[in-house]
XYZ file of C-alpha atoms in Angstrom:
343
model
C -18.460 -136.371 -53.926
C -15.045 -135.127 -55.006
C -12.525 -135.008 -52.528
C -10.465 -132.095 -52.192
C -6.607 -132.983 -51.628
C -4.325 -130.287 -50.332
C -3.016 -129.534 -53.618
C -6.347 -128.452 -54.647
C -6.569 -125.817 -52.187
C -5.384 -122.371 -52.949
C -2.686 -121.251 -50.398
C -1.529 -118.131 -52.292
C -4.217 -115.866 -50.138
C -4.859 -116.112 -46.502
C -8.352 -116.758 -45.509
C -10.408 -113.621 -45.332
C -11.756 -113.156 -41.450
C -15.762 -113.101 -41.339
C -16.865 -109.368 -41.467
C -18.647 -108.527 -38.005
C -20.352 -104.940 -38.023
C -19.207 -103.108 -34.846
C -22.101 -102.001 -32.459
C -23.379 -98.480 -32.764
C -21.095 -96.129 -31.285
C -21.408 -93.099 -29.232
C -21.034 -90.344 -31.816
C -19.736 -86.676 -31.456
C -20.449 -84.100 -34.183
C -17.644 -81.409 -33.582
C -18.169 -78.018 -35.189
C -15.853 -75.314 -34.967
C -17.590 -71.668 -34.949
C -16.820 -68.499 -35.558
C -19.499 -65.717 -35.701
C -22.030 -67.973 -36.824
C -24.952 -66.538 -35.121
C -26.790 -66.249 -38.267
C -26.744 -70.105 -38.962
C -26.689 -71.477 -35.632
C -30.404 -71.752 -35.016
C -30.944 -73.955 -38.497
C -27.682 -75.573 -37.794
C -28.863 -76.763 -34.376
C -32.443 -77.957 -35.524
C -31.007 -79.858 -38.098
C -28.323 -81.838 -35.992
C -30.803 -82.552 -33.286
C -33.041 -83.957 -35.722
C -30.307 -86.076 -37.232
C -28.869 -87.229 -34.081
C -32.344 -88.479 -32.947
C -32.684 -90.152 -36.493
C -29.384 -92.021 -36.071
C -30.491 -93.177 -32.495
C -33.700 -94.496 -33.904
C -32.095 -96.207 -36.584
C -29.549 -97.827 -34.589
C -26.429 -95.986 -36.061
C -25.794 -94.094 -32.938
C -25.625 -95.095 -29.364
C -27.392 -93.113 -26.539
C -24.971 -90.071 -25.245
C -24.327 -89.116 -28.742
C -23.835 -85.168 -28.654
C -23.188 -82.040 -30.717
C -20.079 -80.287 -29.614
C -19.778 -76.591 -30.786
C -16.295 -74.975 -30.331
C -16.465 -71.220 -30.390
C -13.323 -69.955 -31.550
C -13.184 -66.604 -30.061
C -16.640 -65.412 -31.631
C -17.429 -61.427 -31.553
C -21.282 -61.890 -32.233
C -23.743 -63.788 -29.966
C -22.541 -67.426 -31.094
C -21.413 -68.268 -27.313
C -24.537 -66.908 -25.947
C -26.749 -69.123 -28.729
C -24.609 -72.231 -27.790
C -25.194 -71.765 -23.965
C -29.387 -71.274 -24.610
C -29.052 -74.611 -26.896
C -26.972 -76.530 -24.579
C -29.685 -75.418 -21.657
C -32.595 -76.226 -23.919
C -31.098 -79.773 -25.419
C -29.507 -82.409 -23.947
C -27.465 -83.327 -26.888
C -25.908 -79.964 -27.411
C -22.634 -78.907 -25.711
C -20.315 -75.913 -26.091
C -16.840 -75.547 -25.857
C -15.635 -71.911 -25.679
C -11.670 -70.694 -26.405
C -10.103 -68.107 -24.650
C -9.489 -65.962 -27.976
C -9.593 -66.748 -31.495
C -6.827 -69.384 -32.572
C -7.914 -70.083 -36.156
C -10.113 -72.929 -37.665
C -7.823 -75.852 -37.713
C -6.969 -75.303 -33.887
C -10.303 -74.761 -32.971
C -11.248 -78.245 -34.695
C -8.309 -79.747 -33.014
C -9.439 -78.451 -29.441
C -13.214 -80.075 -30.292
C -11.724 -83.564 -31.252
C -9.536 -83.749 -28.126
C -12.061 -82.611 -25.963
C -15.163 -83.926 -26.775
C -15.771 -87.706 -25.607
C -17.237 -90.630 -27.834
C -16.109 -93.306 -29.703
C -16.504 -91.938 -32.978
C -15.951 -88.011 -33.832
C -17.568 -86.513 -36.943
C -16.088 -83.174 -38.067
C -18.014 -80.706 -40.108
C -18.796 -76.812 -40.829
C -21.231 -75.207 -39.210
C -22.535 -73.373 -42.121
C -24.769 -76.437 -43.343
C -22.569 -76.789 -46.579
C -21.581 -80.096 -45.642
C -24.257 -82.702 -46.457
C -25.635 -84.416 -43.243
C -27.297 -87.300 -45.386
C -23.604 -88.323 -45.401
C -23.008 -88.979 -41.949
C -25.419 -92.076 -41.727
C -23.157 -93.592 -44.522
C -20.003 -92.602 -42.685
C -21.007 -94.428 -39.743
C -21.938 -97.446 -41.749
C -18.462 -97.594 -43.045
C -17.331 -97.336 -39.551
C -19.207 -100.156 -38.433
C -17.777 -102.330 -41.307
C -14.119 -101.488 -39.978
C -12.910 -98.067 -41.169
C -11.031 -96.086 -38.481
C -11.114 -92.803 -40.885
C -13.813 -91.934 -43.208
C -13.349 -88.882 -45.722
C -16.352 -86.948 -46.986
C -15.494 -86.197 -50.615
C -16.954 -83.597 -52.711
C -18.491 -85.306 -55.726
C -18.429 -82.037 -57.691
C -17.952 -77.974 -56.904
C -20.767 -76.765 -58.840
C -21.502 -74.194 -56.100
C -17.968 -72.746 -56.487
C -17.121 -70.152 -58.730
C -14.691 -70.933 -61.539
C -11.919 -69.515 -59.871
C -12.251 -71.426 -56.654
C -12.764 -74.315 -58.440
C -9.824 -74.293 -60.578
C -7.646 -72.913 -57.715
C -8.540 -75.704 -55.248
C -8.388 -78.620 -57.966
C -5.204 -77.052 -58.817
C -3.981 -76.980 -55.261
C -4.854 -80.784 -54.686
C -2.778 -81.896 -57.590
C 0.334 -79.580 -56.695
C 0.312 -81.210 -53.173
C 0.188 -84.460 -54.796
C 2.809 -83.518 -57.081
C 4.949 -82.418 -54.342
C 4.920 -85.489 -52.443
C 2.139 -84.618 -49.801
C -0.570 -87.433 -49.276
C -4.064 -85.819 -49.132
C -7.325 -86.994 -50.121
C -8.640 -85.039 -53.276
C -11.414 -82.600 -52.977
C -11.638 -83.405 -49.325
C -11.485 -80.554 -46.425
C -12.536 -81.128 -42.902
C -15.794 -83.203 -42.972
C -14.496 -86.434 -41.955
C -15.133 -89.237 -39.184
C -12.355 -90.550 -36.908
C -12.910 -93.114 -34.528
C -11.365 -92.851 -31.068
C -8.282 -94.762 -31.949
C -7.628 -92.463 -34.562
C -8.189 -89.385 -32.750
C -5.760 -90.567 -29.639
C -3.107 -91.098 -32.302
C -3.671 -87.908 -33.753
C -3.145 -86.390 -30.048
C 0.749 -87.623 -30.188
C 1.432 -85.306 -32.925
C 2.529 -81.894 -31.694
C 2.255 -79.794 -34.635
C 2.562 -76.325 -34.293
C 1.382 -75.147 -37.676
C -1.760 -77.380 -38.355
C -3.000 -78.773 -41.687
C -5.239 -81.544 -40.596
C -6.031 -82.399 -44.417
C -2.366 -83.435 -44.664
C -1.920 -84.636 -41.055
C -4.924 -87.212 -40.798
C -3.461 -89.402 -43.774
C -0.245 -89.679 -41.760
C -2.042 -91.768 -39.301
C -2.502 -94.975 -41.125
C -5.529 -97.054 -40.357
C -8.147 -98.321 -42.593
C -10.044 -95.494 -44.371
C -12.451 -95.266 -46.843
C -14.421 -92.415 -48.699
C -17.986 -91.351 -49.161
C -18.945 -88.905 -51.734
C -21.389 -85.914 -51.276
C -23.020 -82.749 -52.851
C -21.631 -79.800 -51.360
C -24.771 -77.103 -50.922
C -24.603 -73.219 -50.743
C -23.847 -71.651 -47.611
C -27.223 -71.661 -45.298
C -26.337 -68.077 -44.096
C -24.030 -65.290 -43.162
C -20.526 -65.215 -45.042
C -17.560 -67.317 -45.497
C -14.978 -67.219 -42.791
C -12.431 -68.247 -45.467
C -11.562 -65.195 -47.659
C -8.919 -65.421 -50.410
C -6.155 -64.462 -47.864
C -6.769 -67.001 -45.136
C -7.219 -69.798 -48.123
C -3.863 -68.661 -49.347
C -2.520 -68.717 -45.793
C -4.114 -72.439 -45.448
C -2.536 -73.845 -48.413
C 1.103 -72.224 -47.722
C 0.733 -74.234 -44.373
C -0.110 -77.471 -46.244
C 3.174 -77.146 -48.478
C 5.521 -75.894 -46.027
C 4.155 -78.350 -43.124
C 4.453 -81.677 -45.036
C 7.302 -81.305 -47.543
C 10.567 -80.027 -48.279
C 10.117 -79.725 -51.761
C 10.351 -75.717 -51.947
C 13.989 -76.217 -50.551
C 14.774 -78.592 -53.256
C 13.293 -76.522 -55.906
C 15.702 -73.720 -55.007
C 18.640 -75.840 -55.281
C 16.845 -76.644 -58.767
C 16.525 -72.842 -59.679
C 20.364 -72.200 -58.739
C 21.456 -74.778 -61.108
C 18.977 -73.311 -64.140
C 20.003 -69.834 -63.241
C 23.818 -70.964 -63.672
C 23.237 -72.629 -66.954
C 21.202 -69.565 -67.990
C 23.860 -67.246 -66.955
C 26.648 -69.597 -69.148
C 23.820 -69.505 -72.201
C 23.702 -65.632 -71.535
C 27.427 -65.276 -71.418
C 28.005 -67.205 -74.556
C 25.141 -65.076 -76.351
C 26.665 -61.813 -75.414
C 30.244 -62.855 -76.248
C 28.759 -64.011 -79.810
C 27.120 -60.568 -79.998
C 30.465 -58.591 -79.139
C 32.731 -60.902 -81.536
C 30.682 -61.450 -84.648
C 28.212 -58.437 -84.608
C 28.382 -54.439 -84.205
C 25.015 -54.113 -82.096
C 26.708 -54.975 -78.833
C 25.616 -52.277 -76.011
C 28.828 -51.960 -73.818
C 28.142 -53.295 -70.074
C 24.445 -53.809 -70.700
C 24.291 -57.728 -71.313
C 26.841 -58.424 -68.530
C 25.203 -55.903 -65.741
C 21.514 -55.487 -66.179
C 20.078 -59.016 -67.010
C 22.329 -61.154 -64.286
C 21.581 -58.348 -61.804
C 17.576 -58.621 -61.902
C 17.765 -62.305 -62.671
C 19.901 -63.230 -59.746
C 18.535 -60.671 -57.463
C 14.664 -62.115 -57.838
C 15.994 -65.655 -57.139
C 17.937 -64.404 -54.172
C 15.121 -62.880 -52.860
C 12.683 -65.602 -53.540
C 14.919 -68.175 -51.908
C 15.416 -66.491 -48.854
C 11.880 -65.831 -48.585
C 11.250 -69.669 -48.686
C 14.333 -70.468 -46.410
C 13.004 -67.975 -44.010
C 9.607 -69.510 -43.782
C 11.037 -73.055 -42.684
C 13.212 -71.215 -40.197
C 10.232 -69.516 -38.634
C 8.516 -72.401 -38.369
C 11.533 -74.104 -36.598
C 11.560 -71.077 -34.182
C 7.728 -71.361 -33.354
C 8.006 -74.976 -32.828
C 10.735 -74.997 -30.375
C 8.587 -72.378 -28.303
C 6.082 -75.223 -27.577
C 3.419 -73.055 -26.650
C -0.177 -74.270 -26.332
C -2.090 -74.490 -29.491
C -5.366 -73.250 -27.558
C -7.082 -72.389 -24.430
C -10.490 -73.633 -23.329
C -12.101 -71.180 -21.299
C -15.408 -72.558 -20.457
C -17.594 -75.595 -21.457
C -21.337 -76.201 -21.191
C -23.518 -79.204 -21.820
C -24.425 -82.363 -20.185
C -21.438 -84.380 -21.274
C -19.251 -81.618 -19.356
C -21.318 -82.005 -15.873
C -19.885 -83.985 -13.193
C -23.324 -85.415 -12.103
C -23.645 -87.099 -15.788
C -22.846 -90.755 -15.716
């Protein structure tokens, strides 16, 4: 038998610890809701079946539950949540005092719901529920955050697909760390959620905030389905607002672009001056006062207005952050997990 000497051993890499799977966690499914009365019955039915299956397979522990966050709905959403909470022991509800927006409602659910693992998803059934067991497997293998990433955007229109993918590339170009083609369908461990609690962001963009936490992450791909019922609560106006939040909340690149634009405008003005002098000295086609007045006026005026707008946006964020107003208020909760007599 060959004898191994110390010089035969490879000390270039530390030995990898033996991988030990975590035990089945208590899972909380967090779903922000805004006027979702049309889809809520089917969503509840599927999620209740999913939780029962996860428990039977040993992927989720007893005590796992569904947490709907009513973001100030004006229809029968909260009434339905209350009925389901009374009918199913695994359904709970959190009602905000008023509409605070999707990101704040989602944060409220994450910070309010108990559980060792929290999975955030939309209530419209576009997120593939079959991806959740795979996300839990990654958690049990050691991941603290698991991103559910769209494999393709076949259900999106050409405009939405191109604009969304272009936006993710723009964020990466500006230095914002985001997961490509990932929205808010993700798994977070209790450790990651408690770390997220320390971030007191006034303008929330969780897609950019969660990667700031660090910790071990993994990716699970899924195919996004069409909306089961109802209408999208994110029209173009809200999508553009969320996109702008993502840019201005995580990078100062627009301010630096203003400096670059100032340099370019200065160089352009010098070139324009040289061109105007050339026309005046060597030709007879010069129009008195046109080149020196009209072009610089429109050019500089547009750049100044754009620059003031961008600076004003950042100043507004500073102003709103200094007020330190609460991001949401919980009006009422319902469900077994919030009852004092529940262990």
